[in-house]
Amino acid sequence: MTTTIATQLALTILISGSLFALSAVGFTLVYRVTKIMHVAHGVVVLGSGYAFWWALQRGASASFAVAFTIAVALAMGWCIHTFVYERLRTRGKIAITMSLVATVALLVLGQNILLALFGSSTRVVSFSKQLSSADIHTLIVGVSLVSIIFLGMFLRWSRLGKRMRAVADNSIAAEVVGIDSARVRLSAILLSAVMGGIVGILYAMEFNLDPSMGSEIAIRSFSRVLIGGAGSLPGAIFGSFLIEGVEDVGAFFYSDGLKSVFSFVIVFLFLLLRPRGLFGRKIRKEDL
Amino acid sequence: MLSPYILNLIVLIAIYGILAMALSFVIGHGGVLQFGHVALFGVGAYASAILTTTYSFSFSIGFLGAMAFGGIGACMLGMLIRRVRGDFMALTTFFFAFAFYALVLNVPELTRGALGIPAIARPSIVMSLPSYAIASVVTLVVVYLLLTRILHSPFGLVMGAMRDDELGARVLGKNTAHVQRVALVLSGMIAGLAGALYAHYIGFIDPSSFYLGDLVIIVAAVVIGGLGSLPGSVIGIAIYFLIPEVLRFINIPTETFGAVRQIIFITVLLLIILVRPKGILGKVLLDT
C-alpha cells in the first residue's frame, strides 16, 4: 500500500515538475537574453491553453489545434515583444523598472481579455475517448523533457543558440562582433513563446482552464526560477522539481490547500538565506 | 446634499487614494518599485476587522492595530527584500502579495478563509454615509500633509537623493538601507490605515479583495498619476473609479463589466508607459 502511494506521489511530482520546468525554462530564456522579467509568460501559456480548447471546440483535428495554438502563442510573443518590450528598450535605463510594471500589467490585461472573451467558468479539454490519463501523463512528461533537452542542445550547439548566449552574457560585446542583438532577442522571445504554447496545450490536457490561472502559472514559474538561480536553465529544472516535491509531499501529509503556502515558505527561506538560488552566480551590481 | 452614489465614489477614491499615496511615497520618492502594498492594505483590513469583530475591541484599537500590523507586515517585506536587488526585489514584493493571499485563504480559524469576514460595523460617529465620506477625505488630506511634511524634512531629502543616485547618497554617509526600511514601514502603516477604512466602510472582506486586480490598479494609478507626485496618484485612482461613468454609454454585459474596466485602465497604463513615462503630474523618471 505504502509503495503505491509513494509511486503515486513520485508520479505527481514528475508530471507537474516537468510541465512547470518547461514553463520556467521559457521564462528564464527571455530573462537571460532580454533582461526582462517576462511575467507575461503566464498569460502566453494560459492564452495558448484557451486557443487549444477553442480550436478543439470548433471541431478542429488535434494536429490542426496544436498548429493553431503554436501560431497563437507566436503571435502573442511577437506582439508583447514588438509593441511593449522593444519600445521600452529604446528608452534606456528607465525601461528596466517600467518593463516590470508593463509585464505585470500585460499579465492582468491578458487575464481580463480571456475573462471577457470566454467568461469566468472553467473550461475542460477532454481527450478521454482517445487517450487514457496514463497516456496523457506520459505525453506531458515526454514532451516536456524532450523540449527542455532540445532547448539545451539548441543553446549549446546551434548558431542562433550561441548568439543567444552571447547576447545574454554581454549584449554590447555581442553587437561589436556583429551579432544583431535585436533579432536575437526577438528569436529568444519567439522560442519562449513556442515553449509556452506547448506548456499551454499540455496544461489544458491535464488541468482545467480558468482565466485567473495566468498569474498562478507566472508565479509558479517565477518561484522555480528564483530557487534555481536567475538565468540558469538547469537551475530552473532543479528548482521546479524541488518545489513540486515539497508542495506535493506537504499536500499529502497536511492539506491540499496549504500547497501554495509550502512553496512560498521555501522561496522566502531561499530569499533570506541564499538569494542567488541553487545555481545562480553571485549577483553583482553591474549585472542589474 | 450629494447623492449617495457620488458619496460612495468619494469614499472609495479617498481610501484607495490614501493607499496609492502610500505606494507613491516608496516608489516615486523612495525609488523602490513595490507590488506588495495590496497585501499591506489587506493586513490592515483584516487586523481591524478581526480585532473589532472576533475580539470585540473598540474601533480606535482596531484602527491603531491596523496601522501597527501594516507596519509589521512592511517590516517583514523589508526583511525579505533585504538581500535581493533590482527587478528581483520588485518581483519578490509581487510574490509577497500572493503569499498573503494564500495565507489568508488557508488559516480559516483566524480569517474564515474564502468565506470572508461579514458584518464589520462602522464606528458610531461616522455611521452615516456623508460623515464617513468626510472622515475619509479628512484622513486623505491629513496623510497628504504628513507625507509632504516628511518629504521636505531632512529624512525626505535623503529619500530623494537615494532615488536619484543611491551610490552618491551613500558616499555622503547616508544610511540608505535604513532610510529605505523606515520609509517602507511608514508607508505600510498608512496602507494598513487605508485597509481599516476600507473594511469598516464595505463591512465585508474576503481574500479576493486584496489580490492581483487591486495590486495592478494601485501600481497603475501611481504610474499614470506620475512618479514623485502624491496628488497625481489620487488623480490616477480617480480615473479608475470614473471609467464606469464612461462605460455607461456603451452597452456592456454585466459579467464582463469588471474585466472591460480593467482592460481600459491597463491600456491607459501601457500607453502612459510607452508614450509619456512621466505620467500626468510626474516629476521624475525611475532609474534602474
Coordinates of C-alpha atoms in Angstrom, one line a residue:
Chain A
M1 CA 0.0 0.0 0.0
T2 CA 2.7 2.5 1.0
T3 CA 4.7 1.7 -2.1
T4 CA 1.7 2.6 -4.3
I5 CA 1.2 5.9 -2.5
A6 CA 4.9 6.6 -2.9
T7 CA 4.9 5.8 -6.6
Q8 CA 1.7 7.9 -7.0
L9 CA 3.4 10.8 -5.2
A10 CA 6.6 10.4 -7.3
L11 CA 4.5 10.4 -10.5
T12 CA 2.6 13.6 -9.5
I13 CA 6.0 15.3 -8.8
L14 CA 7.3 14.1 -12.1
I15 CA 4.3 15.2 -14.1
S16 CA 3.8 18.7 -12.7
G17 CA 7.5 19.1 -12.1
S18 CA 8.4 18.6 -15.8
L19 CA 5.4 20.6 -17.1
F20 CA 6.3 23.7 -14.9
A21 CA 10.0 23.2 -15.5
L22 CA 9.3 23.8 -19.2
S23 CA 7.3 26.9 -18.3
A24 CA 10.1 28.1 -16.1
V25 CA 12.7 27.5 -18.8
G26 CA 10.7 29.7 -21.2
F27 CA 10.6 32.4 -18.6
T28 CA 14.4 32.1 -17.9
L29 CA 15.3 32.2 -21.5
V30 CA 13.7 35.6 -22.0
Y31 CA 15.2 36.9 -18.8
R32 CA 18.6 35.8 -19.8
V33 CA 18.6 37.2 -23.2
T34 CA 16.5 40.4 -22.8
K35 CA 17.0 41.1 -19.1
I36 CA 13.2 41.5 -18.8
M37 CA 11.3 39.5 -16.1
H38 CA 8.8 38.0 -18.5
V39 CA 5.9 37.7 -16.1
A40 CA 3.5 37.9 -19.1
H41 CA 4.8 34.4 -19.9
G42 CA 1.9 33.2 -17.7
V43 CA -0.6 34.7 -20.0
V44 CA 1.1 33.3 -23.1
V45 CA 0.8 29.8 -21.5
L46 CA -2.8 30.3 -20.5
G47 CA -3.8 32.0 -23.7
S48 CA -2.3 29.0 -25.6
G49 CA -4.4 26.7 -23.4
Y50 CA -7.5 28.6 -24.3
A51 CA -6.6 28.7 -28.0
F52 CA -6.2 24.9 -27.9
W53 CA -9.5 24.4 -26.2
W54 CA -11.2 26.8 -28.6
A55 CA -9.9 25.1 -31.7
L56 CA -11.0 21.7 -30.5
Q57 CA -14.3 23.2 -29.5
R58 CA -14.7 24.3 -33.1
G59 CA -14.2 20.7 -34.3
A60 CA -10.6 21.0 -35.4
S61 CA -8.5 17.9 -35.5
A62 CA -5.9 17.5 -32.8
S63 CA -2.9 18.2 -35.1
F64 CA -4.6 21.3 -36.5
A65 CA -5.4 22.5 -33.0
V66 CA -1.8 22.1 -32.0
A67 CA -0.6 24.1 -35.0
F68 CA -3.2 26.8 -34.4
T69 CA -2.1 27.1 -30.7
I70 CA 1.5 27.4 -31.6
A71 CA 0.6 30.2 -34.1
V72 CA -1.4 32.0 -31.4
A73 CA 1.5 31.7 -29.0
L74 CA 3.9 33.1 -31.5
A75 CA 1.6 36.0 -32.3
M76 CA 1.3 36.8 -28.6
G77 CA 5.0 36.6 -28.1
W78 CA 5.6 38.8 -31.1
C79 CA 3.1 41.4 -30.0
I80 CA 4.4 41.6 -26.5
H81 CA 7.9 41.9 -27.8
T82 CA 7.4 44.4 -30.6
F83 CA 4.7 46.7 -29.0
V84 CA 6.0 46.7 -25.4
Y85 CA 9.4 45.3 -24.7
E86 CA 11.4 46.7 -27.6
R87 CA 9.7 50.1 -27.4
L88 CA 10.7 50.3 -23.8
R89 CA 14.2 49.3 -24.6
T90 CA 14.8 52.4 -26.8
R91 CA 14.1 54.4 -23.7
G92 CA 17.3 53.3 -22.0
K93 CA 17.7 52.7 -18.3
I94 CA 14.2 53.6 -17.0
A95 CA 12.9 50.8 -19.1
I96 CA 14.1 48.1 -16.7
T97 CA 11.7 49.3 -13.9
M98 CA 8.9 50.2 -16.3
S99 CA 9.2 47.0 -18.2
L100 CA 8.4 45.1 -15.0
V101 CA 5.3 47.3 -14.4
A102 CA 4.4 46.7 -18.1
T103 CA 4.8 43.0 -18.0
V104 CA 2.7 42.6 -14.8
A105 CA 0.2 44.9 -16.5
L106 CA 0.2 42.6 -19.6
L107 CA -0.4 39.6 -17.4
V108 CA -3.5 41.1 -15.8
L109 CA -4.6 42.6 -19.2
G110 CA -4.4 39.2 -20.8
Q111 CA -6.3 37.5 -18.0
N112 CA -9.0 40.1 -18.3
I113 CA -9.2 39.7 -22.1
L114 CA -9.6 36.0 -21.6
L115 CA -12.3 36.7 -19.0
A116 CA -14.1 39.0 -21.3
L117 CA -13.9 36.5 -24.3
F118 CA -14.6 33.2 -22.6
G119 CA -16.3 34.1 -19.3
S120 CA -15.2 33.0 -15.8
S121 CA -16.4 29.4 -16.0
T122 CA -13.7 26.7 -16.1
R123 CA -13.1 25.1 -19.5
V124 CA -12.1 21.5 -19.9
V125 CA -10.3 19.9 -22.7
S126 CA -11.4 16.3 -22.9
F127 CA -9.4 13.6 -24.6
S128 CA -10.8 10.7 -22.5
K129 CA -12.2 9.0 -25.6
Q130 CA -8.8 8.8 -27.4
L131 CA -6.3 8.8 -24.6
S132 CA -6.2 7.3 -21.1
S133 CA -4.9 9.5 -18.3
A134 CA -1.8 7.4 -18.2
D135 CA -1.2 8.3 -21.9
I136 CA -1.7 12.0 -21.2
H137 CA 0.8 11.8 -18.3
T138 CA 3.4 10.0 -20.4
L139 CA 2.8 12.6 -23.1
I140 CA 3.3 15.5 -20.6
V141 CA 6.5 14.1 -19.1
G142 CA 7.9 13.0 -22.5
V143 CA 7.1 16.2 -24.4
S144 CA 8.3 18.5 -21.6
L145 CA 11.6 16.7 -21.1
V146 CA 12.3 16.4 -24.8
S147 CA 11.6 20.1 -25.3
I148 CA 13.9 21.0 -22.5
I149 CA 16.7 18.7 -23.8
F150 CA 16.1 20.1 -27.3
L151 CA 16.5 23.7 -25.9
G152 CA 19.6 22.8 -24.1
M153 CA 21.2 21.3 -27.2
F154 CA 20.0 24.2 -29.3
L155 CA 21.6 26.7 -27.0
R156 CA 24.8 24.8 -26.7
W157 CA 25.5 23.9 -30.3
S158 CA 23.4 25.8 -32.8
R159 CA 24.5 29.1 -34.3
L160 CA 21.5 31.0 -33.1
G161 CA 21.8 29.4 -29.7
K162 CA 25.4 30.5 -29.4
R163 CA 24.3 34.0 -30.4
M164 CA 21.6 34.0 -27.7
R165 CA 24.2 33.1 -25.1
A166 CA 26.5 35.8 -26.4
V167 CA 23.8 38.4 -26.1
A168 CA 22.8 37.1 -22.7
D169 CA 26.3 37.4 -21.4
N170 CA 27.1 40.8 -22.8
S171 CA 24.8 42.4 -25.5
I172 CA 27.2 45.3 -26.2
A173 CA 30.2 42.9 -26.9
A174 CA 27.9 40.8 -29.0
E175 CA 26.9 43.8 -31.1
V176 CA 30.6 44.6 -31.5
V177 CA 31.4 41.3 -33.1
G178 CA 28.5 41.7 -35.5
I179 CA 25.5 40.0 -33.8
D180 CA 22.2 41.7 -34.5
S181 CA 21.1 41.6 -30.9
A182 CA 17.6 42.9 -31.7
R183 CA 17.0 39.9 -33.9
V184 CA 18.4 37.6 -31.3
R185 CA 16.1 39.0 -28.7
L186 CA 13.1 38.5 -31.0
S187 CA 14.1 34.9 -31.7
A188 CA 14.5 34.3 -27.9
I189 CA 11.1 35.5 -27.2
L190 CA 9.5 33.6 -30.1
L191 CA 11.3 30.4 -28.9
S192 CA 10.0 31.0 -25.4
A193 CA 6.5 31.6 -26.9
V194 CA 6.6 28.2 -28.7
M195 CA 7.6 26.5 -25.4
G196 CA 4.8 28.5 -23.7
G197 CA 2.4 27.2 -26.4
I198 CA 3.5 23.6 -25.7
V199 CA 3.0 24.1 -22.0
G200 CA -0.4 25.6 -22.6
I201 CA -1.5 22.6 -24.6
L202 CA -0.2 20.1 -22.0
Y203 CA -1.7 22.2 -19.2
A204 CA -5.1 22.2 -20.9
M205 CA -5.0 18.4 -21.2
E206 CA -4.1 17.9 -17.6
F207 CA -5.8 20.7 -15.7
N208 CA -8.9 22.9 -16.1
L209 CA -8.6 26.3 -17.7
D210 CA -9.8 29.4 -15.9
P211 CA -8.9 33.0 -16.6
S212 CA -7.2 33.5 -13.2
M213 CA -4.7 30.7 -13.8
G214 CA -2.3 33.0 -15.7
S215 CA -1.0 34.6 -12.6
E216 CA -0.6 31.3 -10.9
I217 CA 1.4 29.9 -13.8
A218 CA 3.5 33.0 -13.8
I219 CA 4.1 32.9 -10.0
R220 CA 4.9 29.2 -10.2
S221 CA 7.4 29.7 -13.0
F222 CA 9.0 32.6 -11.2
S223 CA 9.4 30.8 -7.9
R224 CA 11.1 28.0 -9.7
V225 CA 13.5 30.4 -11.4
L226 CA 14.2 32.1 -8.2
I227 CA 15.1 29.0 -6.3
G228 CA 17.2 27.6 -9.2
G229 CA 19.1 30.8 -9.7
A230 CA 18.4 33.7 -12.0
G231 CA 19.1 32.8 -15.6
S232 CA 20.2 29.3 -15.0
L233 CA 18.5 26.7 -17.1
P234 CA 19.5 23.6 -15.0
G235 CA 18.6 25.7 -12.0
A236 CA 15.0 26.3 -13.3
I237 CA 14.7 22.5 -13.8
F238 CA 16.0 21.5 -10.4
G239 CA 14.1 24.3 -8.8
S240 CA 11.0 23.1 -10.4
F241 CA 11.3 19.5 -9.1
L242 CA 12.4 20.7 -5.7
I243 CA 9.3 23.0 -5.3
E244 CA 7.0 20.4 -6.8
G245 CA 8.4 17.8 -4.4
V246 CA 7.9 19.9 -1.3
E247 CA 4.4 21.0 -2.4
D248 CA 3.2 17.5 -3.2
V249 CA 4.7 15.8 -0.1
G250 CA 3.4 18.7 2.0
A251 CA 0.0 18.5 0.5
F252 CA 0.0 14.7 1.1
F253 CA 0.8 14.9 4.7
Y254 CA -1.1 18.1 5.6
S255 CA -3.8 19.5 3.4
D256 CA -4.1 20.3 -0.3
G257 CA -5.0 23.9 0.4
L258 CA -1.6 24.5 2.1
K259 CA 0.2 23.5 -1.1
S260 CA 1.0 27.1 -2.2
V261 CA 1.9 28.1 1.3
F262 CA 4.6 25.5 1.4
S263 CA 6.2 26.8 -1.8
F264 CA 6.1 30.3 -0.5
V265 CA 7.8 29.2 2.6
I266 CA 10.7 27.7 0.6
V267 CA 11.0 30.7 -1.6
F268 CA 11.1 33.0 1.4
L269 CA 13.8 30.8 3.0
F270 CA 15.8 31.0 -0.1
L271 CA 15.4 34.8 -0.3
L272 CA 16.6 35.1 3.3
L273 CA 19.5 32.6 3.3
R274 CA 20.6 32.1 -0.3
P275 CA 19.2 34.8 -2.5
R276 CA 21.1 33.8 -5.6
G277 CA 19.5 30.4 -5.7
L278 CA 20.9 27.0 -6.2
F279 CA 22.9 27.6 -9.4
G280 CA 22.9 31.3 -9.6
R281 CA 26.1 33.3 -10.0
K282 CA 26.8 35.8 -7.3
I283 CA 24.7 38.8 -8.1
R284 CA 26.9 41.8 -8.9
K285 CA 25.8 45.4 -9.1
E286 CA 26.7 45.8 -12.7
D287 CA 24.5 42.9 -13.8
L288 CA 21.4 44.8 -12.8
Chain B
M1 CA -26.6 67.4 -0.5
L2 CA -24.7 65.0 -2.7
S3 CA -26.3 61.8 -3.7
P4 CA -25.3 58.5 -2.0
Y5 CA -23.8 57.4 -5.3
I6 CA -21.4 60.3 -5.5
L7 CA -20.6 60.0 -1.8
N8 CA -19.7 56.3 -2.3
L9 CA -17.4 57.3 -5.2
I10 CA -15.7 59.9 -2.9
V11 CA -15.2 57.4 -0.1
L12 CA -13.6 54.8 -2.5
I13 CA -11.4 57.4 -4.2
A14 CA -10.3 58.7 -0.8
I15 CA -9.5 55.2 0.6
Y16 CA -7.7 54.0 -2.5
G17 CA -6.1 57.4 -2.8
I18 CA -4.5 57.0 0.6
L19 CA -3.2 53.6 -0.4
A20 CA -1.9 55.0 -3.7
M21 CA -0.1 57.8 -1.9
A22 CA 1.5 55.3 0.5
L23 CA 2.7 53.4 -2.6
S24 CA 3.8 56.5 -4.4
F25 CA 5.8 57.5 -1.3
V26 CA 8.0 54.4 -1.7
I27 CA 8.0 54.2 -5.5
G28 CA 8.2 57.8 -6.6
H29 CA 10.1 59.3 -3.7
G30 CA 12.0 56.3 -2.4
G31 CA 12.8 54.9 -5.8
V32 CA 11.9 51.3 -4.9
L33 CA 9.4 49.5 -7.1
Q34 CA 6.8 47.8 -4.9
F35 CA 4.0 45.5 -5.7
G36 CA 3.4 44.3 -2.1
H37 CA 1.2 47.2 -0.9
V38 CA -2.1 45.4 -1.7
A39 CA -1.1 42.8 0.9
L40 CA -0.3 45.5 3.5
F41 CA -3.7 47.0 2.7
G42 CA -5.2 43.6 3.3
V43 CA -3.3 43.2 6.5
G44 CA -4.8 46.4 7.8
A45 CA -8.3 45.4 6.7
Y46 CA -8.0 42.0 8.3
A47 CA -6.4 43.3 11.5
S48 CA -9.1 45.9 12.1
A49 CA -11.9 43.5 11.2
I50 CA -10.6 40.7 13.4
L51 CA -9.9 43.0 16.3
T52 CA -13.3 44.6 16.3
T53 CA -15.5 41.6 15.4
T54 CA -13.9 38.5 16.9
Y55 CA -12.2 40.1 19.8
S56 CA -14.7 43.0 20.1
F57 CA -12.1 45.6 20.8
S58 CA -13.0 49.3 20.3
F59 CA -12.7 51.0 16.9
S60 CA -9.7 53.1 18.0
I61 CA -7.8 49.9 18.9
G62 CA -8.9 48.4 15.5
F63 CA -7.5 51.3 13.5
L64 CA -4.3 51.5 15.6
G65 CA -4.0 47.8 15.3
A66 CA -4.4 48.0 11.5
M67 CA -1.6 50.6 11.4
A68 CA 0.6 48.5 13.7
F69 CA 0.1 45.3 11.7
G70 CA 0.6 47.2 8.4
G71 CA 3.9 48.4 9.8
I72 CA 4.9 44.9 10.9
G73 CA 3.9 43.5 7.5
A74 CA 6.1 46.1 5.9
C75 CA 8.9 45.2 8.2
M76 CA 8.6 41.6 7.1
L77 CA 8.5 42.6 3.5
G78 CA 11.6 44.8 4.1
M79 CA 13.5 41.7 5.5
L80 CA 12.6 39.6 2.5
I81 CA 13.9 42.1 0.0
R82 CA 17.0 43.0 2.0
R83 CA 19.3 40.8 0.0
V84 CA 17.8 40.9 -3.5
R85 CA 18.1 43.8 -5.8
G86 CA 16.6 45.5 -8.8
D87 CA 13.9 43.7 -10.7
F88 CA 14.2 40.6 -8.5
M89 CA 13.4 42.7 -5.5
A90 CA 10.3 44.1 -7.2
L91 CA 9.2 40.7 -8.2
T92 CA 9.8 39.4 -4.6
T93 CA 7.3 42.0 -3.4
F94 CA 4.9 40.7 -6.1
F95 CA 5.4 37.3 -4.5
F96 CA 4.7 38.7 -1.1
A97 CA 1.2 39.8 -2.3
F98 CA 0.5 36.2 -3.5
A99 CA 1.8 34.7 -0.3
F100 CA -0.5 36.9 1.8
Y101 CA -3.5 35.8 -0.3
A102 CA -2.5 32.1 0.0
L103 CA -2.0 32.5 3.8
V104 CA -5.3 34.3 4.4
L105 CA -7.1 31.7 2.4
N106 CA -5.6 28.9 4.4
V107 CA -5.9 30.0 8.1
P108 CA -9.7 29.9 8.3
E109 CA -9.5 29.8 12.2
L110 CA -8.5 33.4 12.1
T111 CA -9.7 34.8 8.8
R112 CA -12.6 32.5 7.9
G113 CA -10.7 31.7 4.7
A114 CA -12.6 32.2 1.4
L115 CA -15.9 32.9 3.3
G116 CA -14.6 36.3 4.4
I117 CA -15.5 38.3 7.4
P118 CA -19.0 39.7 7.3
A119 CA -20.8 42.3 9.4
I120 CA -17.9 44.6 10.2
A121 CA -19.5 47.6 11.9
R122 CA -18.8 51.2 11.4
P123 CA -17.8 53.4 14.3
S124 CA -20.9 55.2 15.6
I125 CA -19.6 58.8 14.9
V126 CA -19.2 58.0 11.2
M127 CA -22.2 55.7 10.8
S128 CA -23.9 57.7 8.1
L129 CA -22.5 57.9 4.5
P130 CA -21.8 61.6 4.4
S131 CA -19.9 61.5 7.7
Y132 CA -17.9 58.6 6.5
A133 CA -17.1 60.5 3.3
I134 CA -16.0 63.5 5.3
A135 CA -13.9 61.3 7.6
S136 CA -12.1 59.5 4.7
V137 CA -11.4 62.8 2.9
V138 CA -10.1 64.3 6.1
T139 CA -7.8 61.3 6.5
L140 CA -6.7 61.6 2.9
V141 CA -5.7 65.3 3.5
V142 CA -4.0 64.5 6.8
V143 CA -2.0 61.7 5.2
Y144 CA -1.1 64.0 2.3
L145 CA 0.1 66.8 4.6
L146 CA 2.0 64.3 6.7
L147 CA 3.8 62.8 3.7
T148 CA 4.6 66.2 2.2
R149 CA 6.0 67.3 5.6
I150 CA 8.2 64.2 5.7
L151 CA 9.3 64.7 2.1
H152 CA 10.5 68.2 3.0
S153 CA 12.3 67.1 6.1
P154 CA 16.0 66.0 6.1
F155 CA 14.7 62.4 6.0
G156 CA 12.7 63.1 2.9
L157 CA 15.6 64.8 1.2
V158 CA 17.8 61.8 1.8
M159 CA 15.0 59.7 0.2
G160 CA 15.0 61.9 -2.9
A161 CA 18.8 61.7 -3.0
M162 CA 18.7 58.0 -2.7
R163 CA 16.2 57.7 -5.6
D164 CA 18.3 59.9 -7.9
D165 CA 21.7 58.4 -7.0
E166 CA 21.9 55.7 -4.4
L167 CA 25.7 55.4 -4.6
G168 CA 26.1 59.2 -4.3
A169 CA 23.9 59.3 -1.2
R170 CA 25.9 56.5 0.4
V171 CA 29.2 58.3 -0.4
L172 CA 27.8 61.3 1.6
G173 CA 27.5 59.0 4.5
K174 CA 23.7 58.5 4.4
N175 CA 22.5 55.1 5.7
T176 CA 20.3 54.4 2.6
A177 CA 19.3 50.9 3.7
H178 CA 17.9 52.3 7.0
V179 CA 16.1 55.2 5.2
Q180 CA 14.5 52.7 2.8
R181 CA 13.3 50.5 5.7
V182 CA 11.8 53.3 7.7
A183 CA 10.1 54.7 4.6
L184 CA 8.6 51.3 3.8
V185 CA 7.4 50.8 7.4
L186 CA 5.8 54.2 7.4
S187 CA 4.1 53.5 4.1
G188 CA 3.0 50.1 5.4
M189 CA 1.3 51.8 8.4
I190 CA -0.6 54.2 6.0
A191 CA -1.6 51.3 3.8
G192 CA -2.8 49.5 6.9
L193 CA -4.9 52.5 7.9
A194 CA -6.4 52.6 4.4
G195 CA -7.2 48.9 4.8
A196 CA -9.1 49.5 8.1
L197 CA -11.1 52.4 6.4
Y198 CA -12.0 50.0 3.6
A199 CA -13.0 47.1 5.9
H200 CA -15.3 49.3 8.0
Y201 CA -16.8 51.0 5.0
I202 CA -17.6 48.0 2.9
G203 CA -18.5 45.9 6.0
F204 CA -17.3 42.6 4.4
I205 CA -13.8 41.5 3.4
D206 CA -12.6 38.3 1.8
P207 CA -9.2 37.4 0.3
S208 CA -10.2 38.3 -3.2
S209 CA -10.5 42.0 -2.3
F210 CA -6.7 42.1 -1.9
Y211 CA -5.5 40.3 -4.9
L212 CA -4.0 40.8 -8.4
G213 CA -6.7 43.1 -9.6
D214 CA -6.2 45.7 -6.9
L215 CA -2.4 45.2 -7.0
V216 CA -2.2 46.3 -10.6
I217 CA -4.7 49.1 -10.1
I218 CA -2.8 50.9 -7.4
V219 CA 0.6 50.5 -9.1
A220 CA -1.1 51.7 -12.4
A221 CA -2.6 54.7 -10.6
V222 CA 0.8 55.7 -9.2
V223 CA 2.4 55.4 -12.7
I224 CA -0.4 57.1 -14.5
G225 CA -0.6 59.9 -12.0
G226 CA 3.1 60.4 -12.2
L227 CA 6.0 59.1 -10.2
G228 CA 7.1 61.6 -7.5
S229 CA 3.7 63.3 -7.3
L230 CA 1.3 62.5 -4.4
P231 CA -1.7 64.3 -5.9
G232 CA -1.0 62.5 -9.1
S233 CA -1.6 59.1 -7.5
V234 CA -5.0 60.3 -6.3
I235 CA -5.8 61.5 -9.8
G236 CA -4.8 58.1 -11.1
I237 CA -7.2 56.4 -8.7
A238 CA -10.0 58.8 -9.6
I239 CA -9.6 58.0 -13.2
Y240 CA -10.0 54.3 -12.4
F241 CA -13.2 55.0 -10.5
L242 CA -14.6 57.3 -13.2
I243 CA -14.2 54.7 -16.0
P244 CA -17.6 53.1 -15.3
E245 CA -19.2 56.5 -15.9
V246 CA -17.8 56.5 -19.4
L247 CA -18.8 52.8 -19.9
R248 CA -22.4 53.6 -19.1
F249 CA -22.8 54.9 -22.5
I250 CA -21.8 51.7 -24.1
N251 CA -23.8 48.6 -23.6
I252 CA -21.6 46.0 -21.8
P253 CA -23.0 42.9 -20.3
T254 CA -22.6 43.0 -16.5
E255 CA -20.5 39.8 -16.2
T256 CA -17.7 41.3 -18.4
F257 CA -18.0 44.8 -17.0
G258 CA -15.2 44.4 -14.4
A259 CA -12.9 42.9 -17.0
V260 CA -13.6 45.7 -19.5
R261 CA -13.0 48.3 -16.9
Q262 CA -9.6 46.8 -16.0
I263 CA -8.7 46.3 -19.7
I264 CA -9.3 50.0 -20.3
F265 CA -7.3 51.1 -17.3
I266 CA -4.4 48.8 -18.1
T267 CA -4.4 50.0 -21.7
V268 CA -4.1 53.6 -20.4
L269 CA -1.2 52.5 -18.2
L270 CA 0.6 50.8 -21.1
L271 CA 0.1 53.9 -23.3
I272 CA 1.4 56.1 -20.5
I273 CA 4.4 53.9 -20.0
L274 CA 5.2 53.9 -23.7
V275 CA 4.3 57.5 -24.6
R276 CA 4.7 59.6 -21.6
P277 CA 6.6 57.7 -18.9
K278 CA 6.5 60.7 -16.5
G279 CA 2.7 60.3 -16.1
I280 CA 0.2 63.1 -15.7
L281 CA 1.9 65.1 -12.9
G282 CA 5.2 63.2 -12.7
K283 CA 8.4 64.9 -11.9
V284 CA 10.9 62.1 -12.0
L285 CA 11.8 59.0 -14.1
L286 CA 12.7 55.9 -12.2
D287 CA 16.2 54.7 -12.8
T288 CA 17.3 51.0 -12.9

